[in-house]
Tab-separated table of C-alpha atoms in Angstrom:
chain	number	residue	atom	x	y	z
T	903	MET	CA	80.114	-54.488	-28.786
T	904	LYS	CA	82.523	-52.062	-30.837
T	905	LYS	CA	81.778	-54.173	-34.082
T	906	VAL	CA	78.066	-53.907	-33.398
T	907	PHE	CA	78.281	-50.193	-33.041
T	908	LEU	CA	80.479	-49.649	-36.180
T	909	PHE	CA	77.788	-51.774	-38.112
T	910	ALA	CA	74.928	-49.682	-36.909
T	911	LEU	CA	76.848	-46.418	-37.835
T	912	SER	CA	77.503	-47.603	-41.316
T	913	ALA	CA	73.889	-48.613	-41.610
T	914	LEU	CA	72.880	-45.063	-40.662
T	915	LEU	CA	75.210	-43.392	-42.946
T	916	LEU	CA	73.999	-45.511	-45.870
T	917	ALA	CA	70.603	-44.506	-45.034
T	918	GLY	CA	71.618	-41.009	-45.089
T	919	CYS	CA	73.189	-41.272	-48.572
T	920	GLN	CA	69.930	-43.008	-50.011
T	921	LYS	CA	67.884	-40.046	-48.574
T	922	ASP	CA	70.294	-37.624	-50.261
T	923	ASN	CA	70.068	-39.268	-53.417
T	924	SER	CA	66.182	-39.234	-53.475
T	925	VAL	CA	66.362	-35.394	-52.717
T	926	GLN	CA	68.561	-34.985	-55.713
T	927	SER	CA	65.728	-36.550	-57.935
T	928	THR	CA	63.041	-34.452	-56.685
T	929	ASP	CA	61.717	-31.218	-58.569
T	930	GLY	CA	64.102	-28.348	-58.423
T	931	GLU	CA	65.994	-25.918	-60.534
T	932	GLY	CA	68.018	-26.835	-63.486
T	933	LYS	CA	69.840	-25.501	-66.522
T	934	ILE	CA	69.210	-25.298	-70.286
T	935	ALA	CA	71.956	-25.361	-72.719
T	936	ILE	CA	71.469	-24.201	-76.316
T	937	ASN	CA	73.189	-25.648	-79.392
T	938	ALA	CA	71.985	-23.606	-82.444
T	939	SER	CA	72.565	-23.757	-86.055
T	940	ALA	CA	71.121	-22.406	-89.233
T	941	SER	CA	70.095	-23.964	-92.646
T	942	GLY	CA	69.492	-21.953	-95.778
T	943	VAL	CA	68.159	-24.779	-97.831
T	944	VAL	CA	65.072	-23.746	-99.912
T	945	GLU	CA	63.345	-26.556	-101.843
T	946	THR	CA	61.372	-26.805	-105.134
T	947	ARG	CA	59.846	-29.995	-106.824
T	948	ALA	CA	62.723	-29.938	-109.219
T	949	ASP	CA	65.770	-28.926	-107.225
T	950	GLY	CA	66.750	-26.560	-104.369
T	951	ILE	CA	68.768	-23.519	-103.606
T	952	GLN	CA	70.809	-22.151	-100.818
T	953	VAL	CA	70.061	-18.868	-99.052
T	954	ALA	CA	72.842	-17.346	-97.097
T	955	THR	CA	72.450	-17.781	-93.409
T	956	PRO	CA	72.863	-15.019	-90.911
T	957	GLU	CA	75.432	-15.266	-87.853
T	958	LEU	CA	74.199	-16.943	-84.881
T	959	SER	CA	74.727	-13.721	-82.900
T	960	ASP	CA	72.021	-12.199	-85.094
T	961	PHE	CA	69.299	-14.560	-83.689
T	962	SER	CA	67.001	-13.554	-80.838
T	963	LEU	CA	66.289	-16.234	-78.221
T	964	LEU	CA	63.070	-16.796	-76.352
T	965	ILE	CA	62.188	-19.210	-73.488
T	966	LYS	CA	58.881	-19.637	-72.146
T	967	GLY	CA	57.383	-21.924	-69.642
T	968	LYS	CA	54.568	-22.007	-67.019
T	969	ASN	CA	54.754	-18.504	-65.223
T	970	PHE	CA	58.034	-17.686	-67.050
T	971	GLU	CA	58.982	-15.860	-70.158
T	972	LYS	CA	62.410	-14.309	-70.837
T	973	SER	CA	64.143	-13.205	-74.038
T	974	TRP	CA	67.445	-12.309	-75.253
T	975	SER	CA	68.068	-10.080	-78.331
T	976	SER	CA	71.014	-12.106	-79.311
T	977	LEU	CA	72.204	-15.551	-78.694
T	978	SER	CA	75.535	-14.305	-77.878
T	979	GLN	CA	74.005	-12.908	-74.676
T	980	TYR	CA	72.818	-16.283	-73.325
T	981	ARG	CA	74.929	-18.055	-70.723
T	982	THR	CA	73.942	-21.431	-69.645
T	983	ASP	CA	75.489	-21.029	-66.085
T	984	ASP	CA	73.742	-17.707	-65.357
T	985	GLU	CA	70.157	-19.055	-65.606
T	986	ARG	CA	68.018	-21.552	-63.604
T	987	TYR	CA	64.770	-23.085	-64.393
T	988	THR	CA	62.190	-24.678	-62.219
T	989	ALA	CA	61.623	-28.367	-63.132
T	990	GLY	CA	58.913	-28.331	-66.050
T	991	THR	CA	58.243	-27.969	-69.669
T	992	TYR	CA	59.705	-25.023	-71.697
T	993	THR	CA	59.707	-23.825	-75.202
T	994	VAL	CA	62.924	-22.474	-76.739
T	995	SER	CA	62.737	-20.486	-79.643
T	996	ILE	CA	65.325	-18.631	-81.992
T	997	ALA	CA	64.520	-16.137	-84.842
T	998	CYS	CA	66.122	-13.826	-87.167
T	999	GLY	CA	64.090	-11.464	-89.432
T	1000	ASP	CA	60.178	-11.532	-89.543
T	1001	SER	CA	58.417	-13.852	-91.998
T	1002	SER	CA	55.500	-11.488	-92.370
T	1003	GLU	CA	57.796	-8.916	-93.807
T	1004	GLU	CA	57.732	-9.256	-97.619
T	1005	GLY	CA	60.251	-7.997	-100.418
T	1006	TYR	CA	63.397	-8.678	-102.069
T	1007	ASP	CA	66.208	-10.051	-99.965
T	1008	LEU	CA	64.281	-10.333	-96.842
T	1009	PRO	CA	64.931	-13.890	-95.728
T	1010	ALA	CA	63.437	-14.900	-92.129
T	1011	PHE	CA	64.886	-17.796	-90.091
T	1012	ALA	CA	63.250	-19.582	-87.093
T	1013	ALA	CA	63.275	-22.722	-85.070
T	1014	SER	CA	61.458	-23.838	-81.930
T	1015	LYS	CA	61.561	-26.993	-79.716
T	1016	THR	CA	60.183	-28.169	-76.429
T	1017	ALA	CA	62.546	-28.858	-73.612
T	1018	GLU	CA	62.110	-30.666	-70.221
T	1019	VAL	CA	63.774	-29.545	-67.277
T	1020	LEU	CA	63.910	-32.562	-64.927
T	1021	ASP	CA	65.526	-31.764	-61.806
T	1022	ARG	CA	67.988	-29.648	-59.960
T	1023	ASN	CA	71.458	-29.383	-61.169
T	1024	ARG	CA	70.817	-31.086	-64.328
T	1025	THR	CA	71.458	-29.394	-67.705
T	1026	THR	CA	68.998	-30.011	-70.558
T	1027	GLU	CA	70.325	-29.775	-73.807
T	1028	VAL	CA	68.462	-28.268	-76.605
T	1029	ALA	CA	69.483	-28.514	-80.283
T	1030	LEU	CA	67.843	-26.092	-82.672
T	1031	THR	CA	68.513	-25.720	-86.575
T	1032	ALA	CA	66.765	-22.544	-87.984
T	1033	LYS	CA	65.385	-22.826	-91.230
T	1034	VAL	CA	63.962	-20.524	-93.822
T	1035	ALA	CA	60.493	-19.237	-92.421
T	1036	ASN	CA	59.049	-17.587	-95.468
T	1037	ALA	CA	58.708	-18.472	-99.186
T	1038	ILE	CA	60.256	-17.483	-102.412
T	1039	VAL	CA	58.542	-16.664	-105.752
T	1040	ALA	CA	60.398	-16.690	-108.901
T	1041	ILE	CA	59.158	-15.802	-112.468
T	1042	GLN	CA	60.912	-17.173	-115.526
T	1043	THR	CA	60.134	-16.797	-119.383
T	1044	THR	CA	61.567	-19.019	-122.033
T	1045	GLU	CA	63.219	-17.695	-125.263
T	1046	ALA	CA	59.992	-18.691	-127.292
T	1047	PHE	CA	57.974	-16.506	-125.059
T	1048	ASN	CA	60.316	-13.534	-125.253
T	1049	ASN	CA	60.326	-13.717	-128.909
T	1050	TYR	CA	56.663	-13.366	-129.287
T	1051	PHE	CA	56.194	-11.144	-126.401
T	1052	PRO	CA	59.452	-8.969	-126.363
T	1053	VAL	CA	57.917	-6.807	-123.551
T	1054	SER	CA	56.507	-8.479	-120.527
T	1055	GLU	CA	55.844	-7.117	-117.034
T	1056	PHE	CA	54.818	-9.083	-114.050
T	1057	THR	CA	53.060	-8.399	-110.789
T	1058	VAL	CA	53.236	-10.519	-107.704
T	1059	THR	CA	50.347	-9.705	-105.259
T	1060	THR	CA	50.004	-11.193	-101.778
T	1061	THR	CA	47.556	-10.611	-98.866
T	1062	SER	CA	49.463	-7.532	-97.854
T	1063	ASN	CA	51.723	-6.261	-100.579
T	1064	SER	CA	52.128	-5.991	-104.320
T	1065	PHE	CA	55.462	-6.200	-106.172
T	1066	GLU	CA	56.536	-5.510	-109.759
T	1067	TYR	CA	58.648	-8.502	-110.399
T	1068	ASP	CA	62.131	-7.945	-111.825
T	1069	LYS	CA	63.348	-10.811	-113.996
T	1070	GLN	CA	66.917	-9.485	-114.088
T	1071	SER	CA	67.196	-9.262	-110.241
T	1072	ALA	CA	69.738	-11.571	-108.680
T	1073	GLU	CA	67.850	-11.112	-105.401
T	1074	HIS	CA	65.124	-13.437	-104.233
T	1075	LEU	CA	61.372	-12.284	-103.577
T	1076	PHE	CA	60.523	-13.415	-100.240
T	1077	VAL	CA	56.674	-13.644	-99.290
T	1078	ALA	CA	54.911	-14.603	-96.057
T	1079	PRO	CA	53.820	-18.357	-95.734
T	1080	ALA	CA	50.291	-19.813	-95.457
T	1081	GLN	CA	48.716	-17.461	-98.132
T	1082	ASP	CA	47.648	-17.314	-101.742
T	1083	VAL	CA	49.886	-15.367	-104.090
T	1084	LYS	CA	48.699	-13.867	-107.495
T	1085	ILE	CA	50.671	-13.619	-110.608
T	1086	ASP	CA	49.520	-11.016	-113.293
T	1087	CYS	CA	51.395	-10.513	-116.547
T	1088	SER	CA	51.114	-7.608	-118.951
T	1089	CYS	CA	52.667	-8.028	-122.293
T	1090	ILE	CA	53.225	-6.713	-125.777
T	1091	ARG	CA	53.481	-8.905	-128.949
T	1092	GLN	CA	56.117	-8.256	-131.409
T	1093	SER	CA	53.619	-7.187	-134.040
T	1094	ASN	CA	52.224	-4.630	-131.592
T	1095	LEU	CA	55.323	-2.769	-130.501
T	1096	ALA	CA	54.962	0.137	-132.733
T	1097	ALA	CA	51.623	0.734	-131.418
T	1098	ASN	CA	52.593	-0.124	-127.871
T	1099	LYS	CA	49.639	-2.130	-127.435
T	1100	SER	CA	49.548	-4.392	-124.510
T	1101	GLU	CA	47.452	-7.205	-123.402
T	1102	LYS	CA	46.920	-9.026	-119.933
T	1103	LEU	CA	47.155	-12.799	-119.528
T	1104	ALA	CA	45.118	-14.689	-117.104
T	1105	THR	CA	45.923	-14.375	-113.433
T	1106	GLN	CA	47.892	-17.295	-111.975
T	1107	THR	CA	47.628	-18.399	-108.343
T	1108	ILE	CA	50.052	-20.092	-105.859
T	1109	ALA	CA	47.929	-21.573	-103.252
T	1110	ASN	CA	48.914	-21.790	-99.518
T	1111	THR	CA	52.615	-20.914	-99.763
T	1112	ALA	CA	54.864	-23.101	-97.386
T	1113	ALA	CA	58.034	-22.018	-95.659
T	1114	ALA	CA	61.295	-22.835	-96.871
T	1115	THR	CA	59.875	-23.424	-100.456
T	1116	ARG	CA	60.613	-21.686	-103.819
T	1117	TYR	CA	57.727	-21.388	-106.199
T	1118	VAL	CA	59.006	-20.969	-109.922
T	1119	ILE	CA	56.358	-19.889	-112.406
T	1120	THR	CA	57.535	-20.360	-116.125
T	1121	TYR	CA	55.747	-18.710	-119.139
T	1122	ASP	CA	56.412	-20.731	-122.222
T	1123	LEU	CA	55.038	-20.482	-125.793
T	1124	SER	CA	54.255	-23.162	-128.416
T	1125	THR	CA	53.316	-22.596	-131.951
T	1126	VAL	CA	52.501	-26.237	-132.688
T	1127	GLY	CA	49.047	-26.297	-134.207
T	1128	GLY	CA	48.413	-22.702	-133.238
T	1129	VAL	CA	49.963	-20.347	-130.768
T	1130	ALA	CA	49.409	-21.059	-126.987
T	1131	ILE	CA	51.054	-20.051	-123.702
T	1132	THR	CA	51.776	-22.650	-121.149
T	1133	VAL	CA	52.298	-21.706	-117.466
T	1134	LYS	CA	54.117	-24.067	-115.204
T	1135	LEU	CA	54.677	-24.002	-111.413
T	1136	ASN	CA	57.763	-25.901	-110.523
T	1137	GLN	CA	57.679	-28.092	-113.717
T	1138	THR	CA	54.031	-28.685	-113.495
T	1139	ILE	CA	51.643	-27.231	-116.111
T	1140	ILE	CA	48.927	-25.138	-114.168
T	1141	ASP	CA	47.262	-23.279	-117.294
T	1142	THR	CA	47.255	-23.276	-121.062
T	1143	ILE	CA	46.394	-19.695	-122.744
T	1144	GLU	CA	45.151	-19.647	-126.271
T	1145	VAL	CA	46.445	-16.804	-128.210
T	1146	GLU	CA	44.111	-15.363	-130.769
T	1147	THR	CA	46.590	-14.993	-133.743
T	1148	GLU	CA	43.777	-13.752	-135.846
T	1149	LEU	CA	44.047	-10.236	-134.140
T	1150	ASN	CA	47.541	-10.083	-135.269
T	1151	PRO	CA	48.124	-11.916	-138.448
T	1152	ASN	CA	51.702	-10.824	-138.860
T	1153	ALA	CA	52.624	-12.080	-135.257
């Protein structure tokens, strides 16, 4: 009889353990742990450059879910063990800078990922790599172009701003993504320097700028069979401008 009682008690305990395990797998509160990093790689068709990345403490954090939204001004303020989340789907986002702000030396970084909190007492790991969130516009002129046009000025126009481009500046010109950018050039030929007579070249367009992308506009000049300006976007010719030499026979 004692053995039968012990067997029944063991079965009862086993059933209780199974019930506890099933409770642990039901919906409840869990944690979100964040593993963040940043990449300053900006691509072009020919090659890429590296933009300096900010400290991770400079990034803000936003976590959003159903009937939930909370933000931290710095990643350094977030503590995994201090927060609990009801089981469900959350969007975890980090950002530094604003991609809509345009100008020299104004990079923005961002990353976002969906995370699933499964059940109570579990920790969901979220790995985020913030990338450059805006685009870069660069303008170059070749020696042949500079010899023919010793004075040249460029204007970069976006949806919201206009910038006088400084070819001598070591800083990058950052513009917002997902827009068309216009490039205008006003220049003076060698033969017109004394008269300070300038002329405007055809407007060039960079269509639908993309984040983490550097657009290089290059102005070159050829005197083979006449005088013509070629305009390249990332090594691809996008325009050829014929120069009317008869107006400047000494050019």
